[in-house]
Every structure is written in structure tokens, then in C-alpha cells.
Amino acid sequence: MQLKKLLTLGLCLSALGSFFVGCDSDEASQATIEDVYTESGYPVIKEGHDVGISFFSALRTSVTTYNSEINPATKHFEDLTGIKMNITETTNADKKQKFNIMMTGGDYTDVVLDMHSSHSELALYGSQGIFIPLEELIAEHAPNIQAALDKNPVVKDTWTLEDGHMYTIPRIGNSTHSEVPFRMWLNKQWLDNLGLDIPKTTEDFYNVLKAFKEQDANGNGNPNDEVPLSGAITSGWNTNPIPYLANAFISCTSFSGYLNIDENGKVYYARSTDEWKEFLKYMHRLYEEELIDPLLFTQTSDQLLKLGSNPGDVIMGATTGGSISVFVNTTNYEVWNQYIALPPLEGPKGVCSSVRNPDYGAAMLSITNKCLYPEAVVRLFDYLYTEEGLLWSQFGEMGNAAIQLAEEGALNIIGEPAKYTRLPFDNVQDLSWNRMGPDYRPPDYDLWFTAKENPAEDIEKVLYESAVYDYLPVAQPLETIMPKVAFNTEESRVIVDVTTNINMYIDQVTAEFVTGVRDIEEGWPEYLATLENYGLQDYIDVNQAAYDRNKNK
């Protein structure tokens, strides 16, 4: 393989003389590089060779470090493969900025992890030779990754770019509930306290929030301590209430960048429609009547968790999140059992939709041209496409504080035999990678685990059933969602430039519309004009061209 020969030459030029007899010919180079690797399986690196590979990744929730001296998952992967992992860590909030600085400065690592890279970024760095093609490496050295791609051809096609190359190893497979990840959690105890029904429409929801604010919903004698609706727009696991509520006005998803496909196959931008304007007016109405937490646009996910976990009386009526854990520890049954997953609401024009996150896979690993051992990298992560490897990545060692083997006779959430038991570990850190990087969850993943004896305490059952019975039946149809498609280099540059400006602008102006700093009726024409000035039509045009090519290929 020509790539291997070039990488071997790079090794020689790097003066790693202890590995080599000489580099006078391709044959000598080939023999030398193969002296480093085992033929198959694990370890990847032969005994006696010290191989270090550098990685860049953000820290996941409940992970303070990936250092193998502290994190047992990293140590396990190092011991298994014989690879020393040198991981440059950053916070999730800073990862994109630091990634951009690293890449533009040229001082980038061998491997980039967990960046959810866009097609545009992959195409740009691939065309520059910074990210190397991975499809041949996967086919030759990663049977588990290849099998997962073969079972999920949509994912494989999605991440094969216009030039025929894959510049990422994608994460494949969601939990059932992850396909509809924006849930509204509503305090059912407060509804019962006030004799209210579960809201079904946006108007019902408004009336419920108003009652929460005015009628001492938590029953502690203080009618002023309730926060009817909160969230965290800037951070957190789907803690932004905008996508959930917007889907009562127009079906849309943040996972497609709010790009929809109409019945004629034309791409349009949901956030420039009249329906989006009406949604913003609804949000302003909630805010103006003090039904929305004034900290919605600024508070962090940690602050939201503190609000939901308020010592003493429960003071939050509703919030959105991927699970209960965004606003209260799952071990705190007395609090989170007060909440239900509110089904999607119907809007004033009869729209009732849920945010859909189709499993196109996610770009979680790219290898740069600085990596001397790309084969070792794909063989390392091929392990994470096995059941054992996935469990190590997500939970850590079997029998720790997060996971154990299921007892004989234990059943899963649909009453079938379970294999594993998940343990509540909200306050335990550094057991695993918490699913950092690429891996594979097969379709039956949700059914691996035991259900809790008390169904009322089983958040996984709540998530599964709310998805199956309430959210998936009204999820935005796949054919109306702009799919992930490949872009050429010129299109990629347009997308990167336009989305950077538009997203920053919309973040700002949405807050202004909702809070009343800017009047929606008066400001809407200027809003649309600014989007056009930032290149919205160019953005739509390049997506249309890529969509048409993808549809016809």
C-alpha cells in the first residue's frame, strides 16, 4: 500500500533508528514497518516497541481526564493494544475554538476525536491532505468497523465524500430514544396539585405555565418561588427548549441545520419562514409574562442542574433535556418522579412534530498526515465496534460502580432476559470515556440492560416508552429533512463561511426577539435581509446542488 510506504519513509526521516535496519528501498521500508505491528488481533504493537500516538479530544461529562494513570478505560485500551495514548484535553465548550486554532496553526495532533466534524470540514482538510483517507485502512485492518458500515449503508454513503474517500470513522447506532432527543419534562405533581390536565397544545402549555407561576404550584405557601420553564441554550444535553417548542409551529431539526426539503424537492431554511416568526412570537409571549426563566439564554448546564436539584422544595416546573439527568441526579427518585416526558404539543395551525436526529452516523475520528501509525489507530478503535469495547468506552470495567453482569432471571424493559445491569453513577467520575470517540451500538442495544424492579424508578423505560409511543410517531418525516451529503471544496468553503456568520447572528437576534429587546414585527424584515446579506441564499443553493447530486447518484 503506497500510503504505508510513505509513512514508513516518514518514520525513517524522524530518526526512529531503533526500529530500522535501513531505508534504502521500498522492500526494506515495508519490512521495517511490519516489524512494529502484529499481524492481527491484540496487541497491535509488538513487544519491545514504544509507540505513542497523540490525540485531541474534549472531556465528556463525568470525565475529568483521559490520562491512563487515572482513567481505567484509557489504561485498558493501552494495555490491550500496546499503544501509548497522549491525549490533549479541552472542555466541550472550548473544543471547536481550540480545534480551529490547532488546525490553522498547523500544530495538530495525529488523531482528532469527538469533534462531530461536518462534511465541509472533512472535505476541506481532506483536500489539503491534512486528513488522510481511511476507507482502505478500514477494509484491510478493521473488520468490526467494516461490518458495521456494511450493515448501515446509509452511514457509509453519508461519510463517503465527493472524491470517493472517507476522512472519518463514524460513530454508528443510537439508543431508540436518541432519535428523538429533545424532550420536555413537565412536573406532573404540580399539575395534580393544581387540578390541571396534561397539556396537549401550545395554548394549554401556556396556561399550565401561567398557573405554575401564579398559584403556588409546589404548595409550600410561597407563590413566588416557582420557575415555570427553564433550560440552558448555551450548553447541556438538549437542554435548549427552542427545538421542542418550535416543532409545534414547523417541523424542523437542529441536526440538519434547520434545512428542510419541501414536497417539490426544494431546500429551504426553517428559521426564515413565517412559521418560525410565529414561534418566536409565542416565545416572546411566554417571556413577557415571566413564564420563562430569564437566565435561559445565559445559564450553563451546571446551573440548570442546580436549579432542578434545589435543596428543599422543588421549584422548576418544566425544562427540556435528553434525559432527567440534565436537571436532577437520577438517584434522586423523589424529585424526578414528579416529572413526566410531555408528548409533543400541537401548535395553533395543527402542527405536531418532534425533533428528529436520524442516524446518519457522526464524524468522530479523523487521522492527520502527521500520524506515523494509522493502521494502529484503526485497529485500536476497531475494538470499540465490539460489544466489549463499547461497554468499556461507555461504562468502564464490568463490575465497577456503573455496570455489572445481570443476575440470572433479570429482565429488560420489554420483559426479555437481560445481559447487564446499569448502576446509577451520577456523582462518580473517571470510570470510562463516557463514549468519547467512535463506536457501534447495534439495534438491540436498549434491550441489553435490566429494567428496574420499580418501573416508576426506571428512567431508561421512561425514555424508551416516550420515544416509541409519543415522539417517534410524530417525528419529522425523513424525506423532509436535509440529509448529510458530500460537498465539493468550493461548496464547503461557502458553508463554513455562511454558517459561522448566520449562526452567531441568529443566536443573538433570537434572544433579542424573545426577550423583547427587538420587536418581532418591526425587526423581521431586517432579520431576513441580514440573513441574505450573510449569504443565506448561497447556503441554500450549495445544499440544493449537493442534495440533487446525492438523490441522483
Coordinates of C-alpha atoms in Angstrom, one line a residue:
M1 CA 0.0 0.0 0.0
Q2 CA 1.5 3.3 -1.1
L3 CA 0.4 5.1 2.0
K4 CA 2.2 2.7 4.2
K5 CA 5.4 3.1 2.2
L6 CA 5.2 6.9 2.5
L7 CA 4.5 6.7 6.3
T8 CA 7.5 4.3 6.7
L9 CA 9.7 6.8 4.9
G10 CA 8.4 9.4 7.4
L11 CA 9.4 7.2 10.2
C12 CA 13.0 7.0 8.8
L13 CA 13.2 10.7 8.4
S14 CA 12.0 11.1 12.0
A15 CA 15.2 9.3 13.1
L16 CA 13.4 6.5 14.8
G17 CA 16.5 4.4 14.1
S18 CA 15.9 1.7 16.7
F19 CA 13.2 0.4 14.5
F20 CA 15.1 0.2 11.3
V21 CA 17.9 -1.7 9.6
G22 CA 17.8 0.8 6.8
C23 CA 15.6 2.6 4.3
D24 CA 17.5 2.1 1.0
S25 CA 14.5 0.5 -0.7
D26 CA 10.7 0.1 -0.5
E27 CA 11.2 -3.5 0.4
A28 CA 13.3 -2.6 3.4
S29 CA 10.8 0.1 4.5
Q30 CA 7.9 -2.3 4.2
A31 CA 9.7 -5.0 6.3
T32 CA 10.6 -2.4 8.9
I33 CA 7.0 -1.1 9.4
E34 CA 5.7 -4.6 9.7
D35 CA 8.2 -5.3 12.4
V36 CA 6.3 -2.8 14.6
Y37 CA 2.8 -4.2 14.1
T38 CA 1.4 -7.6 15.0
E39 CA -0.4 -9.4 12.1
S40 CA -3.9 -9.2 13.6
G41 CA -5.8 -9.1 16.9
Y42 CA -4.3 -7.6 20.1
P43 CA -1.9 -6.3 21.0
V44 CA -1.4 -4.1 17.9
I45 CA 2.2 -3.2 18.6
K46 CA 4.8 -5.9 19.0
E47 CA 6.6 -6.2 22.4
G48 CA 9.7 -4.1 22.6
H49 CA 8.5 -1.2 20.5
D50 CA 7.3 2.0 22.2
V51 CA 4.6 3.7 20.0
G52 CA 3.0 6.9 21.1
I53 CA 0.1 8.5 19.3
S54 CA -1.2 12.0 20.0
F55 CA -5.0 12.7 20.2
F56 CA -7.1 15.8 20.6
S57 CA -10.5 15.5 22.3
A58 CA -12.9 17.3 24.6
L59 CA -13.7 16.0 28.0
R60 CA -17.0 14.2 28.2
T61 CA -19.5 14.6 31.2
S62 CA -18.2 12.7 34.3
V63 CA -14.7 12.6 32.8
T64 CA -12.0 14.9 34.3
T65 CA -9.1 13.3 32.4
Y66 CA -8.3 10.6 29.9
N67 CA -4.9 10.1 31.4
S68 CA -4.3 6.4 31.8
E69 CA -2.9 6.8 35.3
I70 CA -6.4 8.0 36.4
N71 CA -8.8 6.8 33.7
P72 CA -9.2 2.9 33.7
A73 CA -10.6 2.9 30.2
T74 CA -7.6 4.5 28.7
K75 CA -5.3 2.2 30.6
H76 CA -7.3 -0.8 29.3
F77 CA -7.0 0.4 25.7
E78 CA -3.3 1.0 26.1
D79 CA -2.7 -2.4 27.8
L80 CA -4.8 -4.1 25.1
T81 CA -3.1 -2.5 22.1
G82 CA 0.4 -1.7 23.3
I83 CA -0.2 2.0 22.2
K84 CA 0.6 4.9 24.4
M85 CA -2.2 7.4 24.1
N86 CA -1.1 11.0 24.6
I87 CA -4.4 12.9 24.7
T88 CA -4.6 16.7 24.6
E89 CA -7.8 17.6 26.5
T90 CA -10.1 20.6 26.4
T91 CA -13.5 21.4 27.6
N92 CA -16.6 20.8 25.5
A93 CA -17.4 24.5 25.4
D94 CA -13.9 25.3 24.1
K95 CA -13.3 22.4 21.8
K96 CA -14.3 24.0 18.5
Q97 CA -12.3 27.1 19.0
K98 CA -9.2 25.2 20.1
F99 CA -9.6 22.8 17.3
N100 CA -9.7 25.6 14.8
I101 CA -6.7 27.3 16.3
M102 CA -4.8 24.0 16.3
M103 CA -5.6 23.2 12.6
T104 CA -5.0 26.7 11.2
G105 CA -1.7 26.9 13.2
G106 CA -0.5 23.6 11.8
D107 CA 0.4 22.2 15.2
Y108 CA -2.2 19.5 15.2
T109 CA -2.2 16.0 16.7
D110 CA -2.0 12.6 15.0
V111 CA -5.7 12.0 15.6
V112 CA -8.7 14.2 16.1
L113 CA -11.5 12.7 18.3
D114 CA -15.1 13.5 19.1
M115 CA -15.4 16.7 17.1
H116 CA -18.6 15.8 15.2
S117 CA -16.9 17.2 12.1
S118 CA -19.1 18.5 9.3
H119 CA -18.8 17.3 5.7
S120 CA -17.4 20.7 4.9
E121 CA -14.6 20.4 7.4
L122 CA -13.8 16.9 6.3
A123 CA -13.7 18.0 2.6
L124 CA -11.5 21.0 3.3
Y125 CA -9.0 19.2 5.4
G126 CA -9.1 16.1 3.2
S127 CA -8.5 18.2 0.0
Q128 CA -5.5 19.8 1.7
G129 CA -4.1 16.4 2.6
I130 CA -4.3 17.1 6.4
F131 CA -6.9 14.4 7.0
I132 CA -6.0 11.1 5.3
P133 CA -8.4 8.7 3.5
L134 CA -9.5 5.9 5.8
E135 CA -11.6 3.5 3.7
E136 CA -8.7 1.2 2.6
L137 CA -7.3 1.2 6.2
I138 CA -10.7 0.2 7.5
A139 CA -11.2 -2.5 4.8
E140 CA -7.7 -4.0 5.5
H141 CA -7.4 -3.7 9.2
A142 CA -10.8 -3.0 10.9
P143 CA -13.2 -5.9 10.3
N144 CA -15.6 -4.8 13.0
I145 CA -15.8 -1.2 11.7
Q146 CA -16.2 -2.5 8.2
A147 CA -19.0 -4.9 9.2
A148 CA -20.9 -2.0 11.0
L149 CA -20.6 0.1 7.8
D150 CA -21.8 -2.7 5.7
K151 CA -24.8 -3.1 8.0
N152 CA -25.5 0.6 7.8
P153 CA -25.0 1.6 4.1
V154 CA -26.7 5.0 4.7
V155 CA -23.9 5.9 7.2
K156 CA -21.2 4.6 4.8
D157 CA -22.7 6.6 1.9
T158 CA -23.2 9.7 4.1
W159 CA -19.5 9.9 5.0
T160 CA -18.0 8.9 1.6
L161 CA -17.3 12.3 0.1
E162 CA -17.4 13.6 -3.5
D163 CA -13.8 12.5 -4.1
G164 CA -14.7 8.9 -3.1
H165 CA -12.9 8.9 0.2
M166 CA -13.9 8.6 3.9
Y167 CA -12.0 11.0 6.1
T168 CA -13.7 9.9 9.3
I169 CA -14.6 6.8 11.3
P170 CA -18.2 7.5 12.2
R171 CA -20.0 6.5 15.3
I172 CA -22.9 4.3 14.4
G173 CA -26.1 3.5 16.2
N174 CA -28.3 5.3 18.6
S175 CA -30.4 4.4 21.5
T176 CA -34.1 4.3 20.5
H177 CA -34.7 7.5 22.4
S178 CA -31.7 9.2 20.9
E179 CA -33.5 9.5 17.6
V180 CA -36.0 11.9 19.2
P181 CA -33.7 13.6 21.8
F182 CA -35.5 16.8 22.7
R183 CA -38.0 16.0 25.4
M184 CA -40.0 18.4 27.6
W185 CA -40.0 17.3 31.2
L186 CA -43.1 18.6 33.0
N187 CA -43.8 18.5 36.7
K188 CA -46.8 16.2 37.0
Q189 CA -47.0 16.6 40.7
W190 CA -47.6 20.3 40.2
L191 CA -50.4 19.6 37.7
D192 CA -52.0 17.3 40.2
N193 CA -51.6 19.9 43.0
L194 CA -53.5 22.5 40.8
G195 CA -56.0 20.1 39.3
L196 CA -54.7 20.6 35.8
D197 CA -54.7 18.2 32.8
I198 CA -51.6 17.3 30.9
P199 CA -51.3 20.0 28.2
K200 CA -51.8 18.9 24.6
T201 CA -51.5 22.2 22.7
T202 CA -49.2 25.2 22.9
E203 CA -52.1 27.2 24.4
D204 CA -52.6 24.5 27.0
F205 CA -48.9 24.7 27.8
Y206 CA -49.1 28.5 28.2
N207 CA -52.0 28.1 30.6
V208 CA -50.2 25.5 32.6
L209 CA -47.0 27.6 32.9
K210 CA -49.2 30.6 33.9
A211 CA -50.8 28.5 36.7
F212 CA -47.4 27.3 37.8
K213 CA -46.3 30.9 38.2
E214 CA -49.4 32.3 39.9
Q215 CA -50.9 29.5 42.1
D216 CA -48.1 28.2 44.4
A217 CA -47.7 25.0 42.3
N218 CA -45.3 23.4 44.7
G219 CA -47.6 24.0 47.7
N220 CA -45.0 25.5 50.0
G221 CA -47.0 28.6 50.8
N222 CA -44.8 30.8 48.6
P223 CA -46.4 31.7 45.3
N224 CA -43.2 33.4 44.0
D225 CA -40.5 30.8 44.2
E226 CA -41.6 28.7 41.2
V227 CA -39.7 28.8 37.8
P228 CA -42.3 27.7 35.3
L229 CA -40.0 26.9 32.3
S230 CA -36.2 26.8 32.3
G231 CA -33.4 25.4 30.2
A232 CA -29.8 26.1 29.1
I233 CA -29.4 27.2 25.5
T234 CA -25.6 27.6 25.5
S235 CA -24.7 24.2 26.9
G236 CA -26.2 20.9 28.0
W237 CA -27.6 17.7 26.6
N238 CA -30.5 19.0 24.5
T239 CA -31.4 21.5 27.3
N240 CA -32.5 24.1 24.7
P241 CA -36.3 24.3 24.7
I242 CA -36.4 26.1 21.4
P243 CA -36.3 23.0 19.1
Y244 CA -39.1 21.2 21.1
L245 CA -41.4 24.2 21.1
A246 CA -40.6 25.3 17.5
N247 CA -41.9 21.9 16.3
A248 CA -45.4 22.9 17.2
F249 CA -45.2 25.6 14.5
I250 CA -42.9 24.0 11.9
S251 CA -41.3 20.6 11.6
C252 CA -37.6 21.2 11.8
T253 CA -34.4 19.8 13.4
S254 CA -31.2 21.4 14.5
F255 CA -29.4 18.3 13.3
S256 CA -29.9 19.4 9.7
G257 CA -29.0 23.0 10.5
Y258 CA -32.8 23.8 10.2
L259 CA -32.7 22.9 6.5
N260 CA -35.9 21.2 5.2
I261 CA -37.0 19.7 1.9
D262 CA -40.4 20.6 0.6
E263 CA -42.7 18.4 -1.5
N264 CA -41.0 19.5 -4.7
G265 CA -37.6 18.5 -3.5
K266 CA -36.5 22.1 -2.8
V267 CA -34.3 23.1 0.1
Y268 CA -35.5 25.8 2.4
Y269 CA -34.4 27.3 5.7
A270 CA -36.9 26.8 8.5
R271 CA -35.7 29.8 10.5
S272 CA -36.6 32.2 7.8
T273 CA -40.2 31.1 7.4
D274 CA -43.4 32.8 8.6
E275 CA -44.0 29.8 10.8
W276 CA -40.7 30.5 12.6
K277 CA -41.8 34.1 13.1
E278 CA -45.0 32.9 14.8
F279 CA -43.0 30.6 17.0
L280 CA -40.8 33.5 18.1
K281 CA -43.9 35.5 18.9
Y282 CA -45.1 32.6 21.1
M283 CA -41.8 32.5 22.9
H284 CA -41.9 36.3 23.5
R285 CA -45.4 35.9 25.0
L286 CA -44.1 33.3 27.5
Y287 CA -41.1 35.5 28.3
E288 CA -43.1 38.7 28.6
E289 CA -45.4 37.1 31.2
E290 CA -42.4 35.8 33.1
L291 CA -43.1 32.2 32.4
I292 CA -39.6 31.6 31.0
D293 CA -36.5 31.7 33.2
P294 CA -34.8 35.0 32.5
L295 CA -31.4 33.1 32.6
L296 CA -32.5 30.8 29.8
F297 CA -30.0 32.4 27.3
T298 CA -27.1 32.6 29.6
Q299 CA -27.1 29.8 32.2
T300 CA -24.9 26.7 31.9
S301 CA -26.0 23.1 32.2
D302 CA -24.5 23.0 35.7
Q303 CA -26.7 25.9 36.7
L304 CA -29.7 24.2 35.3
L305 CA -28.8 21.1 37.3
K306 CA -28.6 23.1 40.5
L307 CA -32.0 24.7 39.7
G308 CA -33.6 21.3 39.2
S309 CA -31.8 19.9 42.3
N310 CA -32.8 22.7 44.5
P311 CA -32.4 21.6 48.2
G312 CA -35.7 21.6 49.9
D313 CA -38.8 22.4 47.8
V314 CA -38.9 21.6 44.0
I315 CA -39.0 25.0 42.2
M316 CA -38.8 24.1 38.5
G317 CA -42.0 23.3 36.5
A318 CA -40.6 22.3 33.1
T319 CA -37.4 22.0 31.1
T320 CA -36.1 20.2 28.1
G321 CA -33.3 17.6 28.0
G322 CA -32.1 14.3 26.6
S323 CA -33.0 12.7 30.0
I324 CA -33.9 13.5 33.5
S325 CA -30.2 13.7 34.4
V326 CA -29.9 17.2 32.8
F327 CA -31.7 18.7 35.8
V328 CA -31.6 16.2 38.6
N329 CA -29.5 13.2 39.6
T330 CA -31.2 10.0 38.5
T331 CA -30.6 8.6 42.1
N332 CA -32.9 11.3 43.4
Y333 CA -36.2 9.4 42.6
E334 CA -38.3 11.6 44.9
V335 CA -37.6 14.6 42.7
W336 CA -37.5 13.2 39.2
N337 CA -40.5 11.0 39.7
Q338 CA -42.5 14.2 39.9
Y339 CA -41.8 14.8 36.1
I340 CA -43.2 13.2 33.0
A341 CA -41.9 13.3 29.5
L342 CA -44.5 15.6 27.9
P343 CA -45.6 14.4 24.4
P344 CA -45.0 16.9 21.6
L345 CA -47.5 19.7 21.6
E346 CA -49.9 20.7 18.8
G347 CA -49.5 24.3 17.6
P348 CA -52.1 26.8 16.6
K349 CA -52.1 25.6 12.9
G350 CA -52.3 21.9 13.9
V351 CA -48.6 21.1 13.6
C352 CA -47.4 18.5 16.0
S353 CA -43.9 17.2 15.4
S354 CA -40.8 16.1 17.3
V355 CA -37.2 16.9 16.6
R356 CA -35.6 14.0 14.7
N357 CA -32.0 13.0 14.9
P358 CA -31.7 10.4 12.1
D359 CA -28.8 8.0 12.4
Y360 CA -26.6 9.1 9.6
G361 CA -23.6 8.4 11.9
A362 CA -21.4 11.1 13.4
A363 CA -17.9 12.0 12.3
M364 CA -15.9 11.2 15.5
L365 CA -12.4 10.3 14.4
S366 CA -10.0 11.7 11.8
I367 CA -6.4 10.8 11.3
T368 CA -4.0 13.6 10.2
N369 CA -1.0 13.4 7.9
K370 CA 1.3 13.7 11.0
C371 CA 0.3 10.2 12.2
L372 CA 3.0 7.6 11.6
Y373 CA 0.8 4.7 12.7
P374 CA -2.6 5.0 11.1
E375 CA -3.0 1.2 11.0
A376 CA -2.6 1.1 14.7
V377 CA -5.2 3.8 15.2
V378 CA -7.9 2.0 13.2
R379 CA -7.1 -1.3 14.9
L380 CA -7.4 0.3 18.3
F381 CA -10.8 1.7 17.5
D382 CA -12.0 -1.4 15.8
Y383 CA -12.2 -2.8 19.3
L384 CA -14.8 -0.2 20.2
Y385 CA -17.1 -1.7 17.5
T386 CA -17.4 -4.9 19.6
E387 CA -19.8 -5.3 22.4
E388 CA -17.0 -5.5 24.9
G389 CA -15.2 -2.4 23.6
L390 CA -18.4 -0.3 23.5
L391 CA -19.1 -1.2 27.2
W392 CA -15.5 -0.3 28.2
S393 CA -15.8 3.0 26.4
Q394 CA -19.2 3.9 27.8
F395 CA -19.1 2.4 31.3
G396 CA -15.6 1.2 32.0
E397 CA -14.7 -2.2 33.6
M398 CA -17.5 -4.7 34.2
G399 CA -18.4 -4.8 37.9
N400 CA -17.5 -1.2 38.7
A401 CA -19.8 1.5 40.0
A402 CA -21.5 1.9 36.6
I403 CA -22.2 -1.6 35.2
Q404 CA -22.3 -5.3 36.2
L405 CA -23.5 -8.6 34.8
A406 CA -27.2 -9.1 35.1
E407 CA -28.3 -11.6 37.7
E408 CA -29.9 -14.8 36.5
G409 CA -33.5 -14.3 35.6
A410 CA -33.2 -10.5 35.3
L411 CA -35.4 -9.0 32.5
N412 CA -35.0 -6.0 30.3
I413 CA -37.6 -3.2 29.7
I414 CA -39.7 -5.4 27.4
G415 CA -39.6 -8.4 29.7
E416 CA -36.9 -10.4 27.9
P417 CA -33.7 -11.8 29.5
A418 CA -31.1 -9.0 30.1
K419 CA -27.3 -9.3 29.9
Y420 CA -26.1 -6.3 32.0
T421 CA -27.3 -4.1 34.8
R422 CA -26.6 -0.3 34.7
L423 CA -25.9 1.3 38.0
P424 CA -26.6 4.9 39.0
F425 CA -23.3 6.7 39.0
D426 CA -24.3 10.4 38.7
N427 CA -21.5 11.6 41.1
V428 CA -18.8 9.1 40.1
Q429 CA -16.1 10.3 37.7
D430 CA -13.4 8.9 35.6
L431 CA -14.7 5.3 35.3
S432 CA -14.7 5.3 31.5
W433 CA -14.5 7.6 28.4
N434 CA -18.3 8.1 28.6
R435 CA -18.5 7.2 24.9
M436 CA -15.8 9.6 23.6
G437 CA -14.9 8.9 20.0
P438 CA -16.4 6.4 17.5
D439 CA -18.1 3.1 18.4
Y440 CA -21.1 1.0 17.4
R441 CA -24.4 0.4 19.1
P442 CA -26.4 -2.4 17.4
P443 CA -30.2 -2.1 17.1
D444 CA -30.8 -4.2 20.2
Y445 CA -28.6 -2.1 22.5
D446 CA -31.5 -0.8 24.6
L447 CA -32.5 -4.4 25.4
W448 CA -29.1 -5.5 26.8
F449 CA -29.9 -4.0 30.2
T450 CA -32.1 -4.9 33.1
A451 CA -35.2 -3.0 33.9
K452 CA -35.6 -1.7 37.5
E453 CA -37.9 -3.6 39.8
N454 CA -40.0 -0.5 40.3
P455 CA -40.9 0.8 36.8
A456 CA -41.5 4.3 38.3
E457 CA -37.8 4.5 39.0
D458 CA -36.6 3.3 35.6
I459 CA -35.6 6.3 33.6
E460 CA -34.5 4.1 30.7
K461 CA -38.0 2.6 30.5
V462 CA -39.4 6.2 30.6
L463 CA -37.1 7.2 27.7
Y464 CA -37.8 4.2 25.6
E465 CA -41.6 4.3 26.0
S466 CA -41.9 8.0 25.5
A467 CA -39.9 7.6 22.3
V468 CA -41.8 4.7 21.0
Y469 CA -45.3 5.8 21.9
D470 CA -45.2 9.6 21.9
Y471 CA -42.2 11.1 20.0
L472 CA -41.4 8.7 17.1
P473 CA -45.0 8.6 15.8
V474 CA -44.9 12.3 15.1
A475 CA -41.2 12.7 14.4
Q476 CA -40.4 14.9 11.4
P477 CA -40.5 12.6 8.2
L478 CA -37.1 11.7 7.0
E479 CA -37.9 12.8 3.4
T480 CA -38.4 16.4 4.7
I481 CA -35.0 16.6 6.4
M482 CA -32.0 17.8 4.6
P483 CA -29.7 14.7 4.8
K484 CA -26.0 14.8 5.4
V485 CA -24.4 15.0 2.0
A486 CA -21.0 15.4 0.5
F487 CA -19.8 18.8 -0.7
N488 CA -17.0 19.8 -3.0
T489 CA -14.3 22.1 -1.8
E490 CA -15.9 25.3 -3.1
E491 CA -19.2 24.4 -1.6
S492 CA -17.6 23.6 1.7
R493 CA -16.0 27.0 1.9
V494 CA -19.3 28.6 1.3
I495 CA -21.0 26.6 4.0
V496 CA -18.3 27.2 6.6
D497 CA -18.3 31.0 5.9
V498 CA -22.0 31.4 5.8
T499 CA -23.0 29.2 8.8
T500 CA -20.4 30.8 11.1
N501 CA -21.9 34.2 10.5
I502 CA -25.6 33.2 10.4
N503 CA -25.5 31.1 13.5
M504 CA -23.8 33.8 15.6
Y505 CA -26.3 36.3 14.3
I506 CA -29.4 34.1 14.9
D507 CA -28.2 33.3 18.4
Q508 CA -28.1 37.0 19.2
V509 CA -31.3 38.1 17.4
T510 CA -33.3 35.2 18.8
A511 CA -32.6 36.3 22.3
E512 CA -33.5 39.8 21.4
F513 CA -36.8 38.8 19.8
V514 CA -37.8 36.5 22.7
T515 CA -36.8 39.0 25.4
G516 CA -38.4 42.0 23.6
V517 CA -35.2 43.9 23.1
R518 CA -36.1 43.9 19.5
D519 CA -39.7 44.0 18.3
I520 CA -40.5 40.9 16.1
E521 CA -42.9 42.6 13.7
E522 CA -40.7 45.6 13.2
G523 CA -37.5 43.7 13.2
W524 CA -38.5 40.7 11.0
P525 CA -37.8 42.4 7.6
E526 CA -34.3 43.4 8.8
Y527 CA -33.7 39.9 10.1
L528 CA -34.5 38.4 6.7
A529 CA -32.4 41.0 5.0
T530 CA -29.4 40.3 7.3
L531 CA -29.6 36.6 6.6
E532 CA -29.5 37.3 2.9
N533 CA -26.5 39.6 3.4
Y534 CA -24.7 36.8 5.2
G535 CA -25.2 34.6 2.3
L536 CA -28.3 32.5 3.2
Q537 CA -29.3 32.0 -0.5
D538 CA -25.8 30.9 -1.4
Y539 CA -26.0 28.4 1.6
I540 CA -29.3 27.1 0.3
D541 CA -28.0 26.9 -3.3
V542 CA -25.0 24.8 -2.4
N543 CA -27.1 22.5 -0.3
Q544 CA -29.6 22.1 -3.1
A545 CA -26.9 21.2 -5.6
A546 CA -25.4 18.6 -3.2
Y547 CA -28.9 17.3 -2.4
D548 CA -29.7 16.8 -6.1
R549 CA -26.4 15.0 -6.7
N550 CA -27.0 12.8 -3.7
K551 CA -30.5 12.0 -4.9
N552 CA -29.4 11.1 -8.4
K553 CA -26.2 9.1 -7.5

